[in-house]
Short mmCIF file of N, CA, C and O in Angstrom, two decimals:
data_model
loop_
_atom_site.label_atom_id
_atom_site.label_comp_id
_atom_site.label_asym_id
_atom_site.label_seq_id
_atom_site.Cartn_x
_atom_site.Cartn_y
_atom_site.Cartn_z
N UNK A 1 0.85 -1.18 0.00
CA UNK A 1 0.00 0.00 0.00
C UNK A 1 0.89 1.24 0.00
O UNK A 1 1.86 1.32 0.73
N UNK A 2 0.54 2.19 -0.80
CA UNK A 2 1.23 3.48 -0.83
C UNK A 2 0.88 4.23 0.45
O UNK A 2 -0.28 4.36 0.81
N UNK A 3 1.86 4.76 1.15
CA UNK A 3 1.61 5.45 2.42
C UNK A 3 0.69 6.65 2.25
O UNK A 3 0.00 7.04 3.16
N UNK A 4 0.65 7.23 1.06
CA UNK A 4 -0.22 8.38 0.83
C UNK A 4 -1.68 7.98 0.65
O UNK A 4 -2.56 8.82 0.67
N UNK A 5 -1.95 6.67 0.47
CA UNK A 5 -3.30 6.19 0.26
C UNK A 5 -3.99 5.78 1.55
O UNK A 5 -5.13 5.34 1.53
N UNK A 6 -3.32 5.88 2.69
CA UNK A 6 -3.90 5.43 3.95
C UNK A 6 -5.02 6.37 4.39
O UNK A 6 -4.89 7.58 4.39
N UNK A 7 -6.15 5.79 4.76
CA UNK A 7 -7.30 6.55 5.24
C UNK A 7 -7.67 5.98 6.60
O UNK A 7 -8.37 4.98 6.70
N UNK A 8 -7.20 6.61 7.65
CA UNK A 8 -7.51 6.16 8.99
C UNK A 8 -7.91 7.33 9.87
O UNK A 8 -7.33 8.40 9.79
N UNK A 9 -8.93 7.11 10.70
CA UNK A 9 -9.43 8.14 11.60
C UNK A 9 -9.51 7.56 13.00
O UNK A 9 -9.97 6.43 13.18
N UNK A 10 -9.06 8.32 13.97
CA UNK A 10 -9.19 7.95 15.38
C UNK A 10 -9.81 9.15 16.10
O UNK A 10 -9.22 10.23 16.09
N UNK A 11 -10.99 8.95 16.67
CA UNK A 11 -11.70 10.04 17.34
C UNK A 11 -12.11 9.62 18.74
O UNK A 11 -12.49 8.47 18.97
N UNK A 12 -12.03 10.57 19.66
CA UNK A 12 -12.54 10.37 21.02
C UNK A 12 -13.55 11.48 21.26
O UNK A 12 -13.27 12.65 21.02
N UNK A 13 -14.73 11.09 21.71
CA UNK A 13 -15.76 12.08 21.99
C UNK A 13 -16.96 11.45 22.66
O UNK A 13 -17.02 10.23 22.85
N UNK A 14 -17.91 12.30 23.00
CA UNK A 14 -19.15 11.84 23.63
C UNK A 14 -20.23 11.66 22.57
O UNK A 14 -20.38 12.50 21.69
N UNK A 15 -20.98 10.57 22.70
CA UNK A 15 -22.08 10.32 21.77
C UNK A 15 -23.17 11.34 22.04
O UNK A 15 -23.58 11.56 23.18
N UNK A 16 -23.64 11.99 20.96
CA UNK A 16 -24.73 12.96 21.11
C UNK A 16 -26.00 12.39 20.50
O UNK A 16 -26.67 11.59 21.13
N UNK A 17 -26.33 12.71 19.28
CA UNK A 17 -27.58 12.24 18.69
C UNK A 17 -27.40 10.84 18.08
O UNK A 17 -26.34 10.50 17.58
N UNK A 18 -28.48 10.06 18.14
CA UNK A 18 -28.46 8.68 17.64
C UNK A 18 -29.70 8.49 16.76
O UNK A 18 -30.82 8.77 17.19
N UNK A 19 -29.50 7.98 15.54
CA UNK A 19 -30.65 7.74 14.65
C UNK A 19 -31.30 6.39 14.98
O UNK A 19 -30.71 5.55 15.67
N UNK A 20 -32.46 6.19 14.42
CA UNK A 20 -33.12 4.89 14.51
C UNK A 20 -32.38 3.91 13.61
O UNK A 20 -31.69 4.32 12.67
N UNK A 21 -32.54 2.64 13.86
CA UNK A 21 -31.97 1.62 12.98
C UNK A 21 -32.82 1.56 11.72
O UNK A 21 -34.05 1.49 11.79
N UNK A 22 -32.16 1.62 10.55
CA UNK A 22 -32.85 1.58 9.26
C UNK A 22 -32.31 0.43 8.44
O UNK A 22 -31.30 -0.17 8.79
N UNK A 23 -32.99 0.13 7.33
CA UNK A 23 -32.59 -0.99 6.48
C UNK A 23 -32.30 -0.51 5.06
O UNK A 23 -33.08 0.24 4.48
N UNK A 24 -31.16 -0.95 4.53
CA UNK A 24 -30.79 -0.65 3.15
C UNK A 24 -31.60 -1.54 2.19
O UNK A 24 -32.13 -2.57 2.61
N UNK A 25 -31.70 -1.17 0.91
CA UNK A 25 -32.40 -2.03 -0.06
C UNK A 25 -31.83 -3.45 -0.11
O UNK A 25 -32.55 -4.40 -0.39
N UNK A 26 -30.54 -3.60 0.23
CA UNK A 26 -29.91 -4.93 0.24
C UNK A 26 -30.35 -5.78 1.43
O UNK A 26 -30.06 -6.97 1.49
N UNK A 27 -31.04 -5.16 2.40
CA UNK A 27 -31.48 -5.87 3.59
C UNK A 27 -30.59 -5.66 4.80
O UNK A 27 -30.94 -6.04 5.91
N UNK A 28 -29.42 -5.04 4.62
CA UNK A 28 -28.53 -4.77 5.75
C UNK A 28 -29.07 -3.62 6.59
O UNK A 28 -29.59 -2.65 6.06
N UNK A 29 -28.90 -3.75 7.89
CA UNK A 29 -29.29 -2.67 8.80
C UNK A 29 -28.16 -1.65 8.89
O UNK A 29 -26.99 -1.99 8.71
N UNK A 30 -28.55 -0.40 9.17
CA UNK A 30 -27.54 0.63 9.41
C UNK A 30 -28.09 1.64 10.40
O UNK A 30 -29.29 1.72 10.64
N UNK A 31 -27.16 2.38 11.00
CA UNK A 31 -27.52 3.40 11.99
C UNK A 31 -26.44 4.47 11.99
O UNK A 31 -25.26 4.16 11.88
N UNK A 32 -26.86 5.71 12.11
CA UNK A 32 -25.93 6.83 12.26
C UNK A 32 -26.01 7.36 13.68
O UNK A 32 -27.05 7.30 14.32
N UNK A 33 -24.90 7.89 14.16
CA UNK A 33 -24.89 8.65 15.41
C UNK A 33 -23.79 9.68 15.30
O UNK A 33 -22.93 9.60 14.43
N UNK A 34 -23.85 10.68 16.15
CA UNK A 34 -22.85 11.74 16.17
C UNK A 34 -22.04 11.65 17.44
O UNK A 34 -22.56 11.28 18.50
N UNK A 35 -20.75 12.00 17.33
CA UNK A 35 -19.97 12.21 18.54
C UNK A 35 -19.53 13.67 18.55
O UNK A 35 -19.36 14.30 17.51
N UNK A 36 -19.39 14.20 19.75
CA UNK A 36 -19.03 15.60 19.95
C UNK A 36 -17.70 15.66 20.69
O UNK A 36 -17.49 14.94 21.67
N UNK A 37 -16.82 16.51 20.18
CA UNK A 37 -15.57 16.80 20.88
C UNK A 37 -15.65 18.23 21.37
O UNK A 37 -15.96 19.14 20.60
N UNK A 38 -15.38 18.42 22.65
CA UNK A 38 -15.40 19.75 23.26
C UNK A 38 -13.97 20.19 23.53
O UNK A 38 -13.16 19.42 24.03
N UNK A 39 -13.67 21.41 23.17
CA UNK A 39 -12.38 21.99 23.51
C UNK A 39 -12.56 23.46 23.84
O UNK A 39 -13.59 24.05 23.52
N UNK A 40 -11.57 24.03 24.48
CA UNK A 40 -11.62 25.44 24.84
C UNK A 40 -10.46 26.15 24.16
O UNK A 40 -9.43 25.56 23.89
N UNK A 41 -10.67 27.43 23.86
CA UNK A 41 -9.60 28.24 23.29
C UNK A 41 -9.77 29.67 23.77
O UNK A 41 -10.83 30.05 24.27
N UNK A 42 -8.73 30.44 23.62
CA UNK A 42 -8.76 31.86 24.00
C UNK A 42 -8.87 32.68 22.72
O UNK A 42 -8.04 32.54 21.82
N UNK A 43 -9.90 33.53 22.63
CA UNK A 43 -10.06 34.35 21.43
C UNK A 43 -9.11 35.55 21.46
O UNK A 43 -8.33 35.72 22.40
N UNK A 44 -9.16 36.37 20.43
CA UNK A 44 -8.25 37.52 20.32
C UNK A 44 -8.43 38.54 21.43
O UNK A 44 -7.53 39.34 21.68
N UNK A 45 -9.58 38.54 22.08
CA UNK A 45 -9.84 39.47 23.18
C UNK A 45 -9.49 38.89 24.54
O UNK A 45 -9.75 39.51 25.56
N UNK A 46 -8.93 37.68 24.56
CA UNK A 46 -8.54 37.06 25.82
C UNK A 46 -9.66 36.32 26.52
O UNK A 46 -9.50 35.88 27.65
N UNK A 47 -10.81 36.16 25.86
CA UNK A 47 -11.94 35.46 26.46
C UNK A 47 -11.87 33.96 26.15
O UNK A 47 -11.55 33.57 25.03
N UNK A 48 -12.18 33.15 27.15
CA UNK A 48 -12.21 31.71 26.94
C UNK A 48 -13.50 31.32 26.22
O UNK A 48 -14.59 31.72 26.62
N UNK A 49 -13.38 30.57 25.16
CA UNK A 49 -14.53 30.15 24.35
C UNK A 49 -14.58 28.63 24.27
O UNK A 49 -13.55 27.96 24.32
N UNK A 50 -15.78 28.09 24.14
CA UNK A 50 -15.97 26.67 23.91
C UNK A 50 -16.06 26.40 22.42
O UNK A 50 -16.69 27.16 21.68
N UNK A 51 -15.44 25.33 21.99
CA UNK A 51 -15.50 24.90 20.59
C UNK A 51 -16.03 23.48 20.57
O UNK A 51 -15.47 22.60 21.21
N UNK A 52 -17.15 23.26 19.87
CA UNK A 52 -17.74 21.93 19.78
C UNK A 52 -17.69 21.47 18.33
O UNK A 52 -18.13 22.18 17.44
N UNK A 53 -17.13 20.29 18.13
CA UNK A 53 -17.07 19.69 16.80
C UNK A 53 -17.92 18.42 16.82
O UNK A 53 -17.82 17.62 17.75
N UNK A 54 -18.75 18.24 15.80
CA UNK A 54 -19.59 17.06 15.70
C UNK A 54 -19.15 16.23 14.49
O UNK A 54 -18.88 16.77 13.43
N UNK A 55 -19.10 14.90 14.68
CA UNK A 55 -18.71 13.98 13.62
C UNK A 55 -19.80 12.93 13.46
O UNK A 55 -20.26 12.36 14.44
N UNK A 56 -20.18 12.67 12.22
CA UNK A 56 -21.20 11.67 11.92
C UNK A 56 -20.53 10.30 11.76
O UNK A 56 -19.56 10.16 11.03
N UNK A 57 -21.07 9.30 12.45
CA UNK A 57 -20.52 7.95 12.47
C UNK A 57 -21.57 6.99 11.93
O UNK A 57 -22.75 7.11 12.26
N UNK A 58 -21.14 6.02 11.08
CA UNK A 58 -22.10 5.05 10.53
C UNK A 58 -21.73 3.64 10.92
O UNK A 58 -20.59 3.21 10.76
N UNK A 59 -22.72 2.92 11.43
CA UNK A 59 -22.60 1.49 11.67
C UNK A 59 -23.42 0.78 10.61
O UNK A 59 -24.51 1.24 10.25
N UNK A 60 -22.93 -0.35 10.11
CA UNK A 60 -23.68 -1.09 9.09
C UNK A 60 -23.53 -2.59 9.34
O UNK A 60 -22.52 -3.06 9.85
N UNK A 61 -24.58 -3.33 8.98
CA UNK A 61 -24.57 -4.79 9.11
C UNK A 61 -24.48 -5.25 10.55
O UNK A 61 -25.19 -4.75 11.43
N UNK A 62 -23.57 -6.19 10.82
CA UNK A 62 -23.45 -6.78 12.16
C UNK A 62 -22.95 -5.77 13.21
O UNK A 62 -23.11 -6.01 14.40
N UNK A 63 -22.36 -4.65 12.76
CA UNK A 63 -21.89 -3.63 13.71
C UNK A 63 -23.05 -3.05 14.51
O UNK A 63 -22.87 -2.66 15.66
N UNK A 64 -24.22 -2.97 13.91
CA UNK A 64 -25.38 -2.38 14.59
C UNK A 64 -25.67 -3.13 15.88
O UNK A 64 -25.81 -2.52 16.95
N UNK A 65 -25.73 -4.46 15.83
CA UNK A 65 -26.00 -5.24 17.04
C UNK A 65 -24.75 -5.37 17.92
O UNK A 65 -24.86 -5.37 19.15
N UNK A 66 -23.57 -5.45 17.30
CA UNK A 66 -22.33 -5.60 18.06
C UNK A 66 -22.10 -4.43 19.01
O UNK A 66 -21.67 -4.62 20.15
N UNK A 67 -22.36 -3.20 18.54
CA UNK A 67 -22.08 -2.01 19.35
C UNK A 67 -23.34 -1.39 19.97
O UNK A 67 -23.28 -0.30 20.53
N UNK A 68 -24.47 -2.08 19.89
CA UNK A 68 -25.73 -1.54 20.38
C UNK A 68 -25.67 -1.16 21.87
O UNK A 68 -26.22 -0.14 22.28
N UNK A 69 -24.97 -1.96 22.68
CA UNK A 69 -24.91 -1.68 24.12
C UNK A 69 -24.05 -0.46 24.44
O UNK A 69 -24.19 0.16 25.50
N UNK A 70 -23.14 -0.09 23.55
CA UNK A 70 -22.25 1.05 23.76
C UNK A 70 -22.88 2.35 23.29
O UNK A 70 -22.64 3.42 23.85
N UNK A 71 -23.71 2.29 22.24
CA UNK A 71 -24.26 3.49 21.62
C UNK A 71 -25.39 4.05 22.48
O UNK A 71 -26.57 3.77 22.27
N UNK A 72 -25.00 4.81 23.47
CA UNK A 72 -25.93 5.50 24.39
C UNK A 72 -25.51 6.95 24.48
O UNK A 72 -24.32 7.26 24.58
N UNK A 73 -26.47 7.85 24.45
CA UNK A 73 -26.19 9.28 24.50
C UNK A 73 -25.36 9.62 25.74
O UNK A 73 -25.68 9.19 26.84
N UNK A 74 -24.28 10.36 25.53
CA UNK A 74 -23.41 10.78 26.62
C UNK A 74 -22.19 9.91 26.84
O UNK A 74 -21.23 10.33 27.48
N UNK A 75 -22.20 8.66 26.33
CA UNK A 75 -21.04 7.77 26.51
C UNK A 75 -19.81 8.35 25.83
O UNK A 75 -19.87 8.85 24.73
N UNK A 76 -18.67 8.22 26.52
CA UNK A 76 -17.38 8.60 25.96
C UNK A 76 -16.83 7.40 25.21
O UNK A 76 -16.72 6.30 25.79
N UNK A 77 -16.51 7.57 23.92
CA UNK A 77 -16.04 6.45 23.10
C UNK A 77 -14.80 6.83 22.31
O UNK A 77 -14.56 8.00 22.03
N UNK A 78 -14.01 5.80 21.98
CA UNK A 78 -12.87 5.94 21.07
C UNK A 78 -13.23 5.17 19.82
O UNK A 78 -13.49 3.96 19.87
N UNK A 79 -13.27 5.86 18.68
CA UNK A 79 -13.68 5.26 17.42
C UNK A 79 -12.49 5.23 16.47
O UNK A 79 -11.80 6.22 16.29
N UNK A 80 -12.28 4.06 15.87
CA UNK A 80 -11.29 3.89 14.81
C UNK A 80 -12.08 3.58 13.54
O UNK A 80 -13.01 2.77 13.57
N UNK A 81 -11.72 4.23 12.44
CA UNK A 81 -12.46 3.98 11.21
C UNK A 81 -11.84 4.69 10.02
O UNK A 81 -10.65 5.02 10.02
N UNK A 82 -12.67 4.91 9.03
CA UNK A 82 -12.24 5.56 7.78
C UNK A 82 -13.18 6.69 7.43
O UNK A 82 -14.39 6.59 7.64
N UNK A 83 -12.64 7.75 6.87
CA UNK A 83 -13.44 8.88 6.43
C UNK A 83 -14.05 8.54 5.07
O UNK A 83 -13.35 8.10 4.16
N UNK A 84 -15.35 8.73 4.95
CA UNK A 84 -16.08 8.46 3.70
C UNK A 84 -16.89 9.69 3.33
O UNK A 84 -17.19 10.54 4.17
N UNK A 85 -17.30 9.77 2.06
CA UNK A 85 -18.18 10.86 1.64
C UNK A 85 -19.18 10.35 0.62
O UNK A 85 -19.02 9.27 0.07
N UNK A 86 -20.24 11.14 0.41
CA UNK A 86 -21.25 10.83 -0.59
C UNK A 86 -21.92 12.12 -1.02
O UNK A 86 -21.80 13.14 -0.35
N UNK A 87 -22.63 12.08 -2.12
CA UNK A 87 -23.39 13.23 -2.61
C UNK A 87 -24.87 13.01 -2.31
O UNK A 87 -25.42 11.94 -2.59
N UNK A 88 -25.53 14.04 -1.80
CA UNK A 88 -26.97 13.97 -1.58
C UNK A 88 -27.69 14.16 -2.91
O UNK A 88 -27.07 14.46 -3.93
N UNK A 89 -29.00 14.01 -2.89
CA UNK A 89 -29.80 14.24 -4.11
C UNK A 89 -29.63 15.66 -4.62
O UNK A 89 -29.74 15.92 -5.80
N UNK A 90 -29.34 16.60 -3.70
CA UNK A 90 -29.13 18.01 -4.07
C UNK A 90 -27.68 18.30 -4.45
O UNK A 90 -27.29 19.46 -4.54
N UNK A 91 -26.88 17.24 -4.61
CA UNK A 91 -25.47 17.35 -4.98
C UNK A 91 -24.62 18.08 -3.93
O UNK A 91 -23.69 18.80 -4.25
N UNK A 92 -24.95 17.86 -2.67
CA UNK A 92 -24.17 18.39 -1.55
C UNK A 92 -23.29 17.26 -1.02
O UNK A 92 -23.78 16.16 -0.78
N UNK A 93 -21.99 17.53 -0.87
CA UNK A 93 -21.09 16.50 -0.37
C UNK A 93 -21.21 16.42 1.15
O UNK A 93 -21.09 17.41 1.85
N UNK A 94 -21.43 15.21 1.65
CA UNK A 94 -21.54 14.93 3.09
C UNK A 94 -20.44 13.95 3.47
O UNK A 94 -20.03 13.11 2.67
N UNK A 95 -19.99 14.04 4.71
CA UNK A 95 -18.93 13.17 5.20
C UNK A 95 -19.41 12.38 6.41
O UNK A 95 -20.26 12.85 7.17
N UNK A 96 -18.87 11.19 6.59
CA UNK A 96 -19.13 10.36 7.76
C UNK A 96 -17.93 9.46 8.00
O UNK A 96 -17.05 9.33 7.14
N UNK A 97 -17.90 8.85 9.17
CA UNK A 97 -16.84 7.91 9.52
C UNK A 97 -17.45 6.51 9.49
O UNK A 97 -18.46 6.26 10.15
N UNK A 98 -16.85 5.61 8.70
CA UNK A 98 -17.27 4.20 8.75
C UNK A 98 -16.42 3.53 9.83
O UNK A 98 -15.21 3.75 9.91
N UNK A 99 -17.03 2.75 10.67
CA UNK A 99 -16.41 2.21 11.87
C UNK A 99 -15.62 0.94 11.60
O UNK A 99 -16.11 0.04 10.92
N UNK A 100 -14.41 0.88 12.15
CA UNK A 100 -13.66 -0.36 12.24
C UNK A 100 -13.80 -0.94 13.65
O UNK A 100 -13.99 -2.13 13.82
N UNK A 101 -13.72 -0.06 14.67
CA UNK A 101 -13.91 -0.51 16.05
C UNK A 101 -14.34 0.66 16.92
O UNK A 101 -14.05 1.82 16.63
N UNK A 102 -15.04 0.32 18.00
CA UNK A 102 -15.47 1.31 19.00
C UNK A 102 -15.13 0.75 20.37
O UNK A 102 -15.39 -0.41 20.66
N UNK A 103 -14.54 1.60 21.20
CA UNK A 103 -14.24 1.22 22.58
C UNK A 103 -14.89 2.24 23.50
O UNK A 103 -14.69 3.44 23.34
N UNK A 104 -15.69 1.76 24.44
CA UNK A 104 -16.26 2.65 25.45
C UNK A 104 -15.16 3.00 26.44
O UNK A 104 -14.36 2.15 26.84
N UNK A 105 -15.09 4.27 26.82
CA UNK A 105 -14.03 4.74 27.71
C UNK A 105 -14.62 5.37 28.96
O UNK A 105 -15.75 5.81 28.97
N UNK A 106 -13.81 5.41 29.98
CA UNK A 106 -14.15 6.17 31.17
C UNK A 106 -13.46 7.53 31.02
O UNK A 106 -12.41 7.62 30.40
N UNK A 107 -14.03 8.61 31.57
CA UNK A 107 -13.43 9.93 31.39
C UNK A 107 -11.94 10.00 31.74
O UNK A 107 -11.18 10.67 31.08
N UNK A 108 -11.49 9.28 32.74
CA UNK A 108 -10.09 9.29 33.15
C UNK A 108 -9.18 8.75 32.03
O UNK A 108 -8.07 9.24 31.84
N UNK A 109 -9.65 7.76 31.26
CA UNK A 109 -8.84 7.16 30.20
C UNK A 109 -8.51 8.15 29.09
O UNK A 109 -7.50 8.02 28.43
N UNK A 110 -9.36 9.13 28.89
CA UNK A 110 -9.15 10.11 27.83
C UNK A 110 -7.79 10.78 27.98
O UNK A 110 -7.09 10.99 27.01
N UNK A 111 -7.41 11.09 29.18
CA UNK A 111 -6.15 11.77 29.44
C UNK A 111 -4.99 10.79 29.38
O UNK A 111 -3.94 11.10 28.85
N UNK A 112 -5.18 9.57 29.86
CA UNK A 112 -4.09 8.62 29.98
C UNK A 112 -3.60 8.06 28.66
O UNK A 112 -2.49 7.57 28.58
N UNK A 113 -4.37 8.12 27.59
CA UNK A 113 -3.94 7.50 26.34
C UNK A 113 -2.92 8.35 25.59
O UNK A 113 -2.28 7.88 24.68
N UNK A 114 -2.78 9.61 25.95
CA UNK A 114 -1.84 10.49 25.28
C UNK A 114 -0.57 10.64 26.10
O UNK A 114 -0.60 10.74 27.32
N UNK A 115 0.58 10.65 25.44
CA UNK A 115 1.86 10.79 26.10
C UNK A 115 2.45 12.14 25.72
O UNK A 115 2.83 12.36 24.57
N UNK A 116 2.51 13.06 26.66
CA UNK A 116 3.01 14.40 26.39
C UNK A 116 4.47 14.58 26.83
O UNK A 116 4.97 15.67 26.89
N UNK A 117 5.16 13.48 27.14
CA UNK A 117 6.53 13.57 27.63
C UNK A 117 7.48 14.18 26.60
O UNK A 117 8.51 14.73 26.96
N UNK A 118 7.15 14.08 25.33
CA UNK A 118 8.03 14.63 24.29
C UNK A 118 7.98 16.15 24.23
O UNK A 118 8.82 16.78 23.63
N UNK A 119 6.99 16.77 24.90
CA UNK A 119 6.87 18.23 24.88
C UNK A 119 7.81 18.87 25.88
O UNK A 119 8.05 18.34 26.96
N UNK A 120 8.33 20.02 25.53
CA UNK A 120 9.08 20.82 26.48
C UNK A 120 8.10 21.36 27.52
O UNK A 120 6.92 21.59 27.22
N UNK A 121 8.53 21.56 28.73
CA UNK A 121 7.66 22.03 29.81
C UNK A 121 6.89 23.29 29.41
O UNK A 121 5.71 23.43 29.67
N UNK A 122 7.54 24.22 28.70
CA UNK A 122 6.90 25.49 28.34
C UNK A 122 5.82 25.32 27.26
O UNK A 122 4.94 26.14 27.14
N UNK A 123 5.87 24.22 26.49
CA UNK A 123 4.90 23.99 25.44
C UNK A 123 3.68 23.20 25.88
O UNK A 123 2.66 23.17 25.22
N UNK A 124 3.74 22.54 27.01
CA UNK A 124 2.67 21.62 27.44
C UNK A 124 1.34 22.32 27.63
O UNK A 124 0.31 21.79 27.27
N UNK A 125 1.34 23.52 28.19
CA UNK A 125 0.09 24.22 28.43
C UNK A 125 -0.70 24.43 27.15
O UNK A 125 -1.91 24.33 27.12
N UNK A 126 -0.01 24.71 26.06
CA UNK A 126 -0.68 24.95 24.77
C UNK A 126 -1.41 23.69 24.30
O UNK A 126 -2.51 23.74 23.79
N UNK A 127 -0.81 22.51 24.48
CA UNK A 127 -1.38 21.27 23.99
C UNK A 127 -2.40 20.66 24.94
O UNK A 127 -3.20 19.86 24.54
N UNK A 128 -2.34 21.02 26.20
CA UNK A 128 -3.24 20.42 27.18
C UNK A 128 -4.51 21.22 27.42
O UNK A 128 -5.30 20.87 28.26
N UNK A 129 -4.75 22.30 26.68
CA UNK A 129 -5.99 23.10 26.85
C UNK A 129 -7.19 22.32 26.44
O UNK A 129 -7.24 21.55 25.59
#
């Protein structure tokens, strides 16, 4: 595989909205849900602001039942998958993540999976916001 052809996504966030389980014409079940990542930043005026990013995630086939117990609003999850896109009937490009694996996490684990030891002491504050 050419290294430039790799399509991998790793996201950590809280599950927000969850769609109903639907069926494709082929008979496979599918379900979409969103995860939200919250971060804070300082604007040009020195005010702390919240930044929320939402990502659309798709489960298909056996994944729907496999991850059904994890897909609950508010759960913190780590998702590994691939970025996909499609065109709507109105020719609008939409993006979603197709799932390879989902792991339910506890809030404490979110911090422990990252290793900031490579940062200089003076740079850590910028990355840990």
